């Protein structure tokens, strides 16, 4: 009977250890899936950022550094006798708008590439971020979501104002897309401005959606790490209680002696 009692704590300890390993394995699998999903989203953010940056850079070169976002202008007749009209730019948009949008696109592009490579390395090596690094990634992702949303809004609103100016709020017979094929006689290359900003808008808004998903995944990872830390603390506490009960029972059995 004494041998049977002394073997019971060992069996309980083994079953506790197997349950602990099973829970730990499920947690590691969930974490690997989370990291893999983050890698995919970072790769998509990189692709969409590249799609946005290239046409923005081309437009800056075509317009000689002039920013058409929020630009104002009107059509005027060249003289009284000739009915030919010419578009006059009253005020170009602030260069800071185009510079900010381009900077955000490049920063998003570089950051997503670095993070994708870093998480892929973690996934292959079986490593993971600390709780502090996970929380820091959450803050950075939230900041990028805000800045990309702001730059996307700037491009959408600013480009719509430019199109309203050159089409006189839709009263012109030609659309904004068709007017890119017309020489506006601004001493610059305006042959592709509509296509460039249409692609840039798509890239920025798609990048914003990717970064929004990244921020959600970062929050889930912080929550997972918190739950994992809490789970480990509970398992350690339960193990200590089990070992304490086992030691007390062994001491009681030694005092009572064999039955």
PDB file of N, CA and C in Angstrom, residues 119-221:
ATOM      1  N   UNK A 119      10.653  38.387 -39.657  1.00  0.00           N
ATOM      2  CA  UNK A 119       9.708  37.367 -39.206  1.00  0.00           C
ATOM      3  C   UNK A 119       9.930  36.045 -39.923  1.00  0.00           C
ATOM      4  N   UNK A 120      10.353  36.106 -41.180  1.00  0.00           N
ATOM      5  CA  UNK A 120      10.669  34.865 -41.889  1.00  0.00           C
ATOM      6  C   UNK A 120      11.857  34.160 -41.242  1.00  0.00           C
ATOM      7  N   UNK A 121      12.834  34.930 -40.798  1.00  0.00           N
ATOM      8  CA  UNK A 121      13.978  34.359 -40.077  1.00  0.00           C
ATOM      9  C   UNK A 121      13.516  33.727 -38.767  1.00  0.00           C
ATOM     10  N   UNK A 122      12.637  34.423 -38.042  1.00  0.00           N
ATOM     11  CA  UNK A 122      12.111  33.871 -36.794  1.00  0.00           C
ATOM     12  C   UNK A 122      11.350  32.577 -37.038  1.00  0.00           C
ATOM     13  N   UNK A 123      10.576  32.553 -38.137  1.00  0.00           N
ATOM     14  CA  UNK A 123       9.769  31.372 -38.444  1.00  0.00           C
ATOM     15  C   UNK A 123      10.655  30.172 -38.774  1.00  0.00           C
ATOM     16  N   UNK A 124      11.740  30.412 -39.496  1.00  0.00           N
ATOM     17  CA  UNK A 124      12.654  29.311 -39.858  1.00  0.00           C
ATOM     18  C   UNK A 124      13.466  28.833 -38.662  1.00  0.00           C
ATOM     19  N   UNK A 125      13.866  29.747 -37.785  1.00  0.00           N
ATOM     20  CA  UNK A 125      14.707  29.389 -36.643  1.00  0.00           C
ATOM     21  C   UNK A 125      13.908  29.013 -35.398  1.00  0.00           C
ATOM     22  N   UNK A 126      12.591  29.240 -35.451  1.00  0.00           N
ATOM     23  CA  UNK A 126      11.771  28.915 -34.292  1.00  0.00           C
ATOM     24  C   UNK A 126      11.874  29.910 -33.160  1.00  0.00           C
ATOM     25  N   UNK A 127      12.294  31.124 -33.459  1.00  0.00           N
ATOM     26  CA  UNK A 127      12.399  32.175 -32.442  1.00  0.00           C
ATOM     27  C   UNK A 127      11.094  32.968 -32.353  1.00  0.00           C
ATOM     28  N   UNK A 128      11.051  33.835 -31.370  1.00  0.00           N
ATOM     29  CA  UNK A 128       9.882  34.690 -31.190  1.00  0.00           C
ATOM     30  C   UNK A 128      10.307  35.980 -30.511  1.00  0.00           C
ATOM     31  N   UNK A 129       9.504  37.018 -30.725  1.00  0.00           N
ATOM     32  CA  UNK A 129       9.770  38.300 -30.069  1.00  0.00           C
ATOM     33  C   UNK A 129       9.458  38.217 -28.582  1.00  0.00           C
ATOM     34  N   UNK A 130      10.116  39.077 -27.834  1.00  0.00           N
ATOM     35  CA  UNK A 130       9.762  39.226 -26.431  1.00  0.00           C
ATOM     36  C   UNK A 130       8.459  40.008 -26.317  1.00  0.00           C
ATOM     37  N   UNK A 131       7.917  40.049 -25.119  1.00  0.00           N
ATOM     38  CA  UNK A 131       6.662  40.775 -24.909  1.00  0.00           C
ATOM     39  C   UNK A 131       6.858  42.263 -25.196  1.00  0.00           C
ATOM     40  N   UNK A 132       8.009  42.797 -24.821  1.00  0.00           N
ATOM     41  CA  UNK A 132       8.276  44.220 -25.074  1.00  0.00           C
ATOM     42  C   UNK A 132       8.369  44.500 -26.566  1.00  0.00           C
ATOM     43  N   UNK A 133       9.084  43.629 -27.316  1.00  0.00           N
ATOM     44  CA  UNK A 133       9.207  43.828 -28.759  1.00  0.00           C
ATOM     45  C   UNK A 133       7.866  43.686 -29.467  1.00  0.00           C
ATOM     46  N   UNK A 134       7.038  42.771 -29.002  1.00  0.00           N
ATOM     47  CA  UNK A 134       5.710  42.613 -29.589  1.00  0.00           C
ATOM     48  C   UNK A 134       4.867  43.869 -29.367  1.00  0.00           C
ATOM     49  N   UNK A 135       4.959  44.424 -28.172  1.00  0.00           N
ATOM     50  CA  UNK A 135       4.218  45.655 -27.882  1.00  0.00           C
ATOM     51  C   UNK A 135       4.767  46.826 -28.702  1.00  0.00           C
ATOM     52  N   UNK A 136       6.097  46.862 -28.880  1.00  0.00           N
ATOM     53  CA  UNK A 136       6.707  47.912 -29.689  1.00  0.00           C
ATOM     54  C   UNK A 136       6.266  47.797 -31.153  1.00  0.00           C
ATOM     55  N   UNK A 137       6.182  46.575 -31.670  1.00  0.00           N
ATOM     56  CA  UNK A 137       5.699  46.371 -33.036  1.00  0.00           C
ATOM     57  C   UNK A 137       4.247  46.814 -33.187  1.00  0.00           C
ATOM     58  N   UNK A 138       3.463  46.620 -32.142  1.00  0.00           N
ATOM     59  CA  UNK A 138       2.077  47.068 -32.175  1.00  0.00           C
ATOM     60  C   UNK A 138       1.997  48.587 -32.278  1.00  0.00           C
ATOM     61  N   UNK A 139       2.824  49.280 -31.514  1.00  0.00           N
ATOM     62  CA  UNK A 139       2.829  50.749 -31.572  1.00  0.00           C
ATOM     63  C   UNK A 139       3.294  51.240 -32.945  1.00  0.00           C
ATOM     64  N   UNK A 140       4.355  50.636 -33.491  1.00  0.00           N
ATOM     65  CA  UNK A 140       4.861  51.049 -34.798  1.00  0.00           C
ATOM     66  C   UNK A 140       3.831  50.779 -35.883  1.00  0.00           C
ATOM     67  N   UNK A 141       3.193  49.618 -35.839  1.00  0.00           N
ATOM     68  CA  UNK A 141       2.184  49.284 -36.838  1.00  0.00           C
ATOM     69  C   UNK A 141       1.003  50.250 -36.775  1.00  0.00           C
ATOM     70  N   UNK A 142       0.589  50.609 -35.573  1.00  0.00           N
ATOM     71  CA  UNK A 142      -0.517  51.562 -35.430  1.00  0.00           C
ATOM     72  C   UNK A 142      -0.135  52.930 -35.990  1.00  0.00           C
ATOM     73  N   UNK A 143       1.116  53.342 -35.749  1.00  0.00           N
ATOM     74  CA  UNK A 143       1.582  54.619 -36.291  1.00  0.00           C
ATOM     75  C   UNK A 143       1.616  54.591 -37.816  1.00  0.00           C
ATOM     76  N   UNK A 144       2.087  53.490 -38.397  1.00  0.00           N
ATOM     77  CA  UNK A 144       2.140  53.379 -39.854  1.00  0.00           C
ATOM     78  C   UNK A 144       0.734  53.366 -40.438  1.00  0.00           C
ATOM     79  N   UNK A 145      -0.197  52.696 -39.778  1.00  0.00           N
ATOM     80  CA  UNK A 145      -1.587  52.696 -40.245  1.00  0.00           C
ATOM     81  C   UNK A 145      -2.125  54.117 -40.326  1.00  0.00           C
ATOM     82  N   UNK A 146      -1.838  54.913 -39.302  1.00  0.00           N
ATOM     83  CA  UNK A 146      -2.326  56.296 -39.289  1.00  0.00           C
ATOM     84  C   UNK A 146      -1.681  57.130 -40.392  1.00  0.00           C
ATOM     85  N   UNK A 147      -0.357  57.018 -40.546  1.00  0.00           N
ATOM     86  CA  UNK A 147       0.339  57.842 -41.546  1.00  0.00           C
ATOM     87  C   UNK A 147      -0.025  57.430 -42.974  1.00  0.00           C
ATOM     88  N   UNK A 148      -0.166  56.130 -43.229  1.00  0.00           N
ATOM     89  CA  UNK A 148      -0.558  55.690 -44.567  1.00  0.00           C
ATOM     90  C   UNK A 148      -1.987  56.120 -44.876  1.00  0.00           C
ATOM     91  N   UNK A 149      -2.862  56.056 -43.887  1.00  0.00           N
ATOM     92  CA  UNK A 149      -4.235  56.548 -44.088  1.00  0.00           C
ATOM     93  C   UNK A 149      -4.239  58.041 -44.389  1.00  0.00           C
ATOM     94  N   UNK A 150      -3.408  58.792 -43.676  1.00  0.00           N
ATOM     95  CA  UNK A 150      -3.329  60.231 -43.910  1.00  0.00           C
ATOM     96  C   UNK A 150      -2.797  60.530 -45.307  1.00  0.00           C
ATOM     97  N   UNK A 151      -1.746  59.839 -45.726  1.00  0.00           N
ATOM     98  CA  UNK A 151      -1.188  60.081 -47.061  1.00  0.00           C
ATOM     99  C   UNK A 151      -2.166  59.644 -48.152  1.00  0.00           C
ATOM    100  N   UNK A 152      -2.891  58.562 -47.946  1.00  0.00           N
ATOM    101  CA  UNK A 152      -3.892  58.131 -48.926  1.00  0.00           C
ATOM    102  C   UNK A 152      -5.002  59.160 -49.071  1.00  0.00           C
ATOM    103  N   UNK A 153      -5.423  59.722 -47.941  1.00  0.00           N
ATOM    104  CA  UNK A 153      -6.460  60.749 -47.981  1.00  0.00           C
ATOM    105  C   UNK A 153      -5.960  62.001 -48.692  1.00  0.00           C
ATOM    106  N   UNK A 154      -4.717  62.375 -48.427  1.00  0.00           N
ATOM    107  CA  UNK A 154      -4.137  63.555 -49.091  1.00  0.00           C
ATOM    108  C   UNK A 154      -4.122  63.368 -50.601  1.00  0.00           C
ATOM    109  N   UNK A 155      -3.701  62.187 -51.057  1.00  0.00           N
ATOM    110  CA  UNK A 155      -3.638  61.933 -52.497  1.00  0.00           C
ATOM    111  C   UNK A 155      -5.037  61.947 -53.107  1.00  0.00           C
ATOM    112  N   UNK A 156      -5.988  61.294 -52.462  1.00  0.00           N
ATOM    113  CA  UNK A 156      -7.338  61.218 -53.018  1.00  0.00           C
ATOM    114  C   UNK A 156      -7.991  62.591 -53.090  1.00  0.00           C
ATOM    115  N   UNK A 157      -7.938  63.343 -52.000  1.00  0.00           N
ATOM    116  CA  UNK A 157      -8.582  64.657 -51.971  1.00  0.00           C
ATOM    117  C   UNK A 157      -7.834  65.644 -52.860  1.00  0.00           C
ATOM    118  N   UNK A 158      -6.515  65.661 -52.756  1.00  0.00           N
ATOM    119  CA  UNK A 158      -5.730  66.606 -53.552  1.00  0.00           C
ATOM    120  C   UNK A 158      -5.855  66.367 -55.040  1.00  0.00           C
ATOM    121  N   UNK A 159      -5.872  65.098 -55.461  1.00  0.00           N
ATOM    122  CA  UNK A 159      -5.993  64.804 -56.889  1.00  0.00           C
ATOM    123  C   UNK A 159      -7.396  65.123 -57.399  1.00  0.00           C
ATOM    124  N   UNK A 160      -8.418  64.909 -56.581  1.00  0.00           N
ATOM    125  CA  UNK A 160      -9.780  65.281 -56.986  1.00  0.00           C
ATOM    126  C   UNK A 160      -9.902  66.793 -57.192  1.00  0.00           C
ATOM    127  N   UNK A 161      -9.236  67.571 -56.351  1.00  0.00           N
ATOM    128  CA  UNK A 161      -9.264  69.029 -56.528  1.00  0.00           C
ATOM    129  C   UNK A 161      -8.554  69.436 -57.819  1.00  0.00           C
ATOM    130  N   UNK A 162      -7.473  68.764 -58.159  1.00  0.00           N
ATOM    131  CA  UNK A 162      -6.783  69.038 -59.427  1.00  0.00           C
ATOM    132  C   UNK A 162      -7.682  68.708 -60.614  1.00  0.00           C
ATOM    133  N   UNK A 163      -8.356  67.563 -60.541  1.00  0.00           N
ATOM    134  CA  UNK A 163      -9.262  67.183 -61.626  1.00  0.00           C
ATOM    135  C   UNK A 163     -10.443  68.144 -61.724  1.00  0.00           C
ATOM    136  N   UNK A 164     -10.942  68.609 -60.592  1.00  0.00           N
ATOM    137  CA  UNK A 164     -12.025  69.609 -60.626  1.00  0.00           C
ATOM    138  C   UNK A 164     -11.557  70.901 -61.285  1.00  0.00           C
ATOM    139  N   UNK A 165     -10.283  71.242 -61.070  1.00  0.00           N
ATOM    140  CA  UNK A 165      -9.762  72.482 -61.650  1.00  0.00           C
ATOM    141  C   UNK A 165      -9.633  72.378 -63.166  1.00  0.00           C
ATOM    142  N   UNK A 166      -9.068  71.287 -63.666  1.00  0.00           N
ATOM    143  CA  UNK A 166      -8.829  71.195 -65.111  1.00  0.00           C
ATOM    144  C   UNK A 166     -10.096  70.815 -65.878  1.00  0.00           C
ATOM    145  N   UNK A 167     -11.106  70.300 -65.218  1.00  0.00           N
ATOM    146  CA  UNK A 167     -12.383  70.006 -65.886  1.00  0.00           C
ATOM    147  C   UNK A 167     -13.450  71.034 -65.551  1.00  0.00           C
ATOM    148  N   UNK A 168     -13.067  72.077 -64.769  1.00  0.00           N
ATOM    149  CA  UNK A 168     -14.006  73.098 -64.312  1.00  0.00           C
ATOM    150  C   UNK A 168     -15.226  72.460 -63.674  1.00  0.00           C
ATOM    151  N   UNK A 169     -14.938  71.564 -62.728  1.00  0.00           N
ATOM    152  CA  UNK A 169     -15.939  70.829 -61.955  1.00  0.00           C
ATOM    153  C   UNK A 169     -16.897  70.047 -62.849  1.00  0.00           C
ATOM    154  N   UNK A 170     -16.331  69.424 -63.869  1.00  0.00           N
ATOM    155  CA  UNK A 170     -17.112  68.559 -64.738  1.00  0.00           C
ATOM    156  C   UNK A 170     -17.830  69.248 -65.876  1.00  0.00           C
ATOM    157  N   UNK A 171     -17.652  70.547 -66.040  1.00  0.00           N
ATOM    158  CA  UNK A 171     -18.331  71.256 -67.127  1.00  0.00           C
ATOM    159  C   UNK A 171     -17.588  71.135 -68.454  1.00  0.00           C
ATOM    160  N   UNK A 172     -16.345  70.712 -68.405  1.00  0.00           N
ATOM    161  CA  UNK A 172     -15.588  70.527 -69.638  1.00  0.00           C
ATOM    162  C   UNK A 172     -16.091  69.287 -70.372  1.00  0.00           C
ATOM    163  N   UNK A 173     -16.041  69.291 -71.711  1.00  0.00           N
ATOM    164  CA  UNK A 173     -16.468  68.093 -72.460  1.00  0.00           C
ATOM    165  C   UNK A 173     -15.553  66.898 -72.249  1.00  0.00           C
ATOM    166  N   UNK A 174     -14.304  67.141 -71.900  1.00  0.00           N
ATOM    167  CA  UNK A 174     -13.341  66.058 -71.683  1.00  0.00           C
ATOM    168  C   UNK A 174     -13.236  65.753 -70.197  1.00  0.00           C
ATOM    169  N   UNK A 175     -13.035  64.476 -69.889  1.00  0.00           N
ATOM    170  CA  UNK A 175     -12.850  64.064 -68.501  1.00  0.00           C
ATOM    171  C   UNK A 175     -11.409  64.287 -68.079  1.00  0.00           C
ATOM    172  N   UNK A 176     -11.168  64.102 -66.785  1.00  0.00           N
ATOM    173  CA  UNK A 176      -9.809  64.275 -66.266  1.00  0.00           C
ATOM    174  C   UNK A 176      -8.866  63.241 -66.886  1.00  0.00           C
ATOM    175  N   UNK A 177      -9.369  62.035 -67.099  1.00  0.00           N
ATOM    176  CA  UNK A 177      -8.542  61.000 -67.713  1.00  0.00           C
ATOM    177  C   UNK A 177      -8.196  61.343 -69.154  1.00  0.00           C
ATOM    178  N   UNK A 178      -9.153  61.900 -69.893  1.00  0.00           N
ATOM    179  CA  UNK A 178      -8.903  62.241 -71.300  1.00  0.00           C
ATOM    180  C   UNK A 178      -7.974  63.444 -71.435  1.00  0.00           C
ATOM    181  N   UNK A 179      -7.993  64.336 -70.448  1.00  0.00           N
ATOM    182  CA  UNK A 179      -7.179  65.538 -70.536  1.00  0.00           C
ATOM    183  C   UNK A 179      -5.689  65.255 -70.368  1.00  0.00           C
ATOM    184  N   UNK A 180      -5.337  64.071 -69.884  1.00  0.00           N
ATOM    185  CA  UNK A 180      -3.908  63.760 -69.803  1.00  0.00           C
ATOM    186  C   UNK A 180      -3.309  63.560 -71.203  1.00  0.00           C
ATOM    187  N   UNK A 181      -4.177  63.302 -72.185  1.00  0.00           N
ATOM    188  CA  UNK A 181      -3.709  63.176 -73.567  1.00  0.00           C
ATOM    189  C   UNK A 181      -3.638  64.522 -74.278  1.00  0.00           C
ATOM    190  N   UNK A 182      -4.046  65.583 -73.577  1.00  0.00           N
ATOM    191  CA  UNK A 182      -4.017  66.931 -74.148  1.00  0.00           C
ATOM    192  C   UNK A 182      -2.829  67.695 -73.599  1.00  0.00           C
ATOM    193  N   UNK A 183      -2.140  68.371 -74.465  1.00  0.00           N
ATOM    194  CA  UNK A 183      -1.022  69.200 -74.027  1.00  0.00           C
ATOM    195  C   UNK A 183      -1.571  70.439 -73.328  1.00  0.00           C
ATOM    196  N   UNK A 184      -1.376  70.518 -72.018  1.00  0.00           N
ATOM    197  CA  UNK A 184      -1.876  71.656 -71.252  1.00  0.00           C
ATOM    198  C   UNK A 184      -0.965  72.877 -71.367  1.00  0.00           C
ATOM    199  N   UNK A 185       0.139  72.746 -72.097  1.00  0.00           N
ATOM    200  CA  UNK A 185       1.081  73.838 -72.333  1.00  0.00           C
ATOM    201  C   UNK A 185       1.569  74.444 -71.015  1.00  0.00           C
ATOM    202  N   UNK A 186       1.978  73.565 -70.128  1.00  0.00           N
ATOM    203  CA  UNK A 186       2.504  74.000 -68.832  1.00  0.00           C
ATOM    204  C   UNK A 186       4.020  73.829 -68.753  1.00  0.00           C
ATOM    205  N   UNK A 187       4.618  73.555 -69.910  1.00  0.00           N
ATOM    206  CA  UNK A 187       6.066  73.324 -69.980  1.00  0.00           C
ATOM    207  C   UNK A 187       6.494  72.137 -69.117  1.00  0.00           C
ATOM    208  N   UNK A 188       5.665  71.110 -69.137  1.00  0.00           N
ATOM    209  CA  UNK A 188       5.970  69.879 -68.428  1.00  0.00           C
ATOM    210  C   UNK A 188       5.250  68.732 -69.119  1.00  0.00           C
ATOM    211  N   UNK A 189       5.563  67.532 -68.713  1.00  0.00           N
ATOM    212  CA  UNK A 189       4.985  66.339 -69.328  1.00  0.00           C
ATOM    213  C   UNK A 189       3.758  65.900 -68.524  1.00  0.00           C
ATOM    214  N   UNK A 190       2.571  66.190 -69.078  1.00  0.00           N
ATOM    215  CA  UNK A 190       1.344  65.813 -68.389  1.00  0.00           C
ATOM    216  C   UNK A 190       0.625  64.644 -69.080  1.00  0.00           C
ATOM    217  N   UNK A 191       1.376  63.837 -69.804  1.00  0.00           N
ATOM    218  CA  UNK A 191       0.779  62.783 -70.622  1.00  0.00           C
ATOM    219  C   UNK A 191       0.353  61.551 -69.826  1.00  0.00           C
ATOM    220  N   UNK A 192       0.678  61.483 -68.546  1.00  0.00           N
ATOM    221  CA  UNK A 192       0.344  60.270 -67.783  1.00  0.00           C
ATOM    222  C   UNK A 192      -0.054  60.584 -66.351  1.00  0.00           C
ATOM    223  N   UNK A 193      -0.423  61.813 -66.036  1.00  0.00           N
ATOM    224  CA  UNK A 193      -0.670  62.169 -64.638  1.00  0.00           C
ATOM    225  C   UNK A 193      -1.868  61.418 -64.065  1.00  0.00           C
ATOM    226  N   UNK A 194      -2.904  61.178 -64.875  1.00  0.00           N
ATOM    227  CA  UNK A 194      -4.087  60.488 -64.359  1.00  0.00           C
ATOM    228  C   UNK A 194      -3.758  59.038 -64.027  1.00  0.00           C
ATOM    229  N   UNK A 195      -3.090  58.362 -64.937  1.00  0.00           N
ATOM    230  CA  UNK A 195      -2.719  56.966 -64.688  1.00  0.00           C
ATOM    231  C   UNK A 195      -1.787  56.854 -63.486  1.00  0.00           C
ATOM    232  N   UNK A 196      -0.863  57.788 -63.371  1.00  0.00           N
ATOM    233  CA  UNK A 196       0.095  57.732 -62.264  1.00  0.00           C
ATOM    234  C   UNK A 196      -0.598  57.846 -60.918  1.00  0.00           C
ATOM    235  N   UNK A 197      -1.508  58.808 -60.788  1.00  0.00           N
ATOM    236  CA  UNK A 197      -2.154  58.996 -59.493  1.00  0.00           C
ATOM    237  C   UNK A 197      -3.262  57.983 -59.251  1.00  0.00           C
ATOM    238  N   UNK A 198      -3.849  57.441 -60.302  1.00  0.00           N
ATOM    239  CA  UNK A 198      -4.812  56.356 -60.102  1.00  0.00           C
ATOM    240  C   UNK A 198      -4.111  55.120 -59.538  1.00  0.00           C
ATOM    241  N   UNK A 199      -2.955  54.799 -60.081  1.00  0.00           N
ATOM    242  CA  UNK A 199      -2.180  53.658 -59.567  1.00  0.00           C
ATOM    243  C   UNK A 199      -1.670  53.949 -58.160  1.00  0.00           C
ATOM    244  N   UNK A 200      -1.225  55.185 -57.933  1.00  0.00           N
ATOM    245  CA  UNK A 200      -0.720  55.542 -56.607  1.00  0.00           C
ATOM    246  C   UNK A 200      -1.820  55.446 -55.553  1.00  0.00           C
ATOM    247  N   UNK A 201      -3.024  55.880 -55.903  1.00  0.00           N
ATOM    248  CA  UNK A 201      -4.134  55.776 -54.955  1.00  0.00           C
ATOM    249  C   UNK A 201      -4.438  54.318 -54.627  1.00  0.00           C
ATOM    250  N   UNK A 202      -4.458  53.483 -55.651  1.00  0.00           N
ATOM    251  CA  UNK A 202      -4.704  52.056 -55.403  1.00  0.00           C
ATOM    252  C   UNK A 202      -3.623  51.475 -54.500  1.00  0.00           C
ATOM    253  N   UNK A 203      -2.357  51.774 -54.790  1.00  0.00           N
ATOM    254  CA  UNK A 203      -1.272  51.236 -53.988  1.00  0.00           C
ATOM    255  C   UNK A 203      -1.328  51.697 -52.541  1.00  0.00           C
ATOM    256  N   UNK A 204      -1.641  52.969 -52.324  1.00  0.00           N
ATOM    257  CA  UNK A 204      -1.671  53.502 -50.963  1.00  0.00           C
ATOM    258  C   UNK A 204      -2.830  52.932 -50.150  1.00  0.00           C
ATOM    259  N   UNK A 205      -4.030  52.885 -50.756  1.00  0.00           N
ATOM    260  CA  UNK A 205      -5.168  52.358 -50.006  1.00  0.00           C
ATOM    261  C   UNK A 205      -5.018  50.862 -49.759  1.00  0.00           C
ATOM    262  N   UNK A 206      -4.478  50.141 -50.742  1.00  0.00           N
ATOM    263  CA  UNK A 206      -4.230  48.717 -50.523  1.00  0.00           C
ATOM    264  C   UNK A 206      -3.154  48.504 -49.464  1.00  0.00           C
ATOM    265  N   UNK A 207      -2.131  49.356 -49.470  1.00  0.00           N
ATOM    266  CA  UNK A 207      -1.100  49.282 -48.434  1.00  0.00           C
ATOM    267  C   UNK A 207      -1.687  49.581 -47.065  1.00  0.00           C
ATOM    268  N   UNK A 208      -2.619  50.522 -47.008  1.00  0.00           N
ATOM    269  CA  UNK A 208      -3.268  50.836 -45.726  1.00  0.00           C
ATOM    270  C   UNK A 208      -4.039  49.630 -45.197  1.00  0.00           C
ATOM    271  N   UNK A 209      -4.747  48.925 -46.078  1.00  0.00           N
ATOM    272  CA  UNK A 209      -5.471  47.725 -45.648  1.00  0.00           C
ATOM    273  C   UNK A 209      -4.503  46.653 -45.140  1.00  0.00           C
ATOM    274  N   UNK A 210      -3.370  46.501 -45.846  1.00  0.00           N
ATOM    275  CA  UNK A 210      -2.374  45.518 -45.397  1.00  0.00           C
ATOM    276  C   UNK A 210      -1.814  45.886 -44.030  1.00  0.00           C
ATOM    277  N   UNK A 211      -1.495  47.169 -43.827  1.00  0.00           N
ATOM    278  CA  UNK A 211      -0.964  47.595 -42.540  1.00  0.00           C
ATOM    279  C   UNK A 211      -2.027  47.515 -41.443  1.00  0.00           C
ATOM    280  N   UNK A 212      -3.283  47.717 -41.805  1.00  0.00           N
ATOM    281  CA  UNK A 212      -4.350  47.536 -40.819  1.00  0.00           C
ATOM    282  C   UNK A 212      -4.412  46.088 -40.361  1.00  0.00           C
ATOM    283  N   UNK A 213      -4.277  45.161 -41.311  1.00  0.00           N
ATOM    284  CA  UNK A 213      -4.202  43.755 -40.932  1.00  0.00           C
ATOM    285  C   UNK A 213      -2.981  43.449 -40.096  1.00  0.00           C
ATOM    286  N   UNK A 214      -1.856  44.090 -40.416  1.00  0.00           N
ATOM    287  CA  UNK A 214      -0.635  43.892 -39.625  1.00  0.00           C
ATOM    288  C   UNK A 214      -0.830  44.374 -38.194  1.00  0.00           C
ATOM    289  N   UNK A 215      -1.498  45.512 -38.033  1.00  0.00           N
ATOM    290  CA  UNK A 215      -1.753  46.034 -36.691  1.00  0.00           C
ATOM    291  C   UNK A 215      -2.663  45.097 -35.898  1.00  0.00           C
ATOM    292  N   UNK A 216      -3.661  44.533 -36.571  1.00  0.00           N
ATOM    293  CA  UNK A 216      -4.541  43.572 -35.891  1.00  0.00           C
ATOM    294  C   UNK A 216      -3.754  42.339 -35.473  1.00  0.00           C
ATOM    295  N   UNK A 217      -2.896  41.839 -36.373  1.00  0.00           N
ATOM    296  CA  UNK A 217      -2.070  40.680 -36.041  1.00  0.00           C
ATOM    297  C   UNK A 217      -1.097  40.991 -34.904  1.00  0.00           C
ATOM    298  N   UNK A 218      -0.559  42.207 -34.897  1.00  0.00           N
ATOM    299  CA  UNK A 218       0.343  42.601 -33.812  1.00  0.00           C
ATOM    300  C   UNK A 218      -0.393  42.632 -32.476  1.00  0.00           C
ATOM    301  N   UNK A 219      -1.637  43.100 -32.493  1.00  0.00           N
ATOM    302  CA  UNK A 219      -2.437  43.096 -31.258  1.00  0.00           C
ATOM    303  C   UNK A 219      -2.710  41.672 -30.796  1.00  0.00           C
ATOM    304  N   UNK A 220      -3.053  40.789 -31.747  1.00  0.00           N
ATOM    305  CA  UNK A 220      -3.297  39.393 -31.385  1.00  0.00           C
ATOM    306  C   UNK A 220      -2.044  38.734 -30.820  1.00  0.00           C
ATOM    307  N   UNK A 221      -0.892  39.123 -31.364  1.00  0.00           N
ATOM    308  CA  UNK A 221       0.354  38.545 -30.855  1.00  0.00           C
ATOM    309  C   UNK A 221       0.645  39.024 -29.441  1.00  0.00           C
TER     310      UNK A 221
END
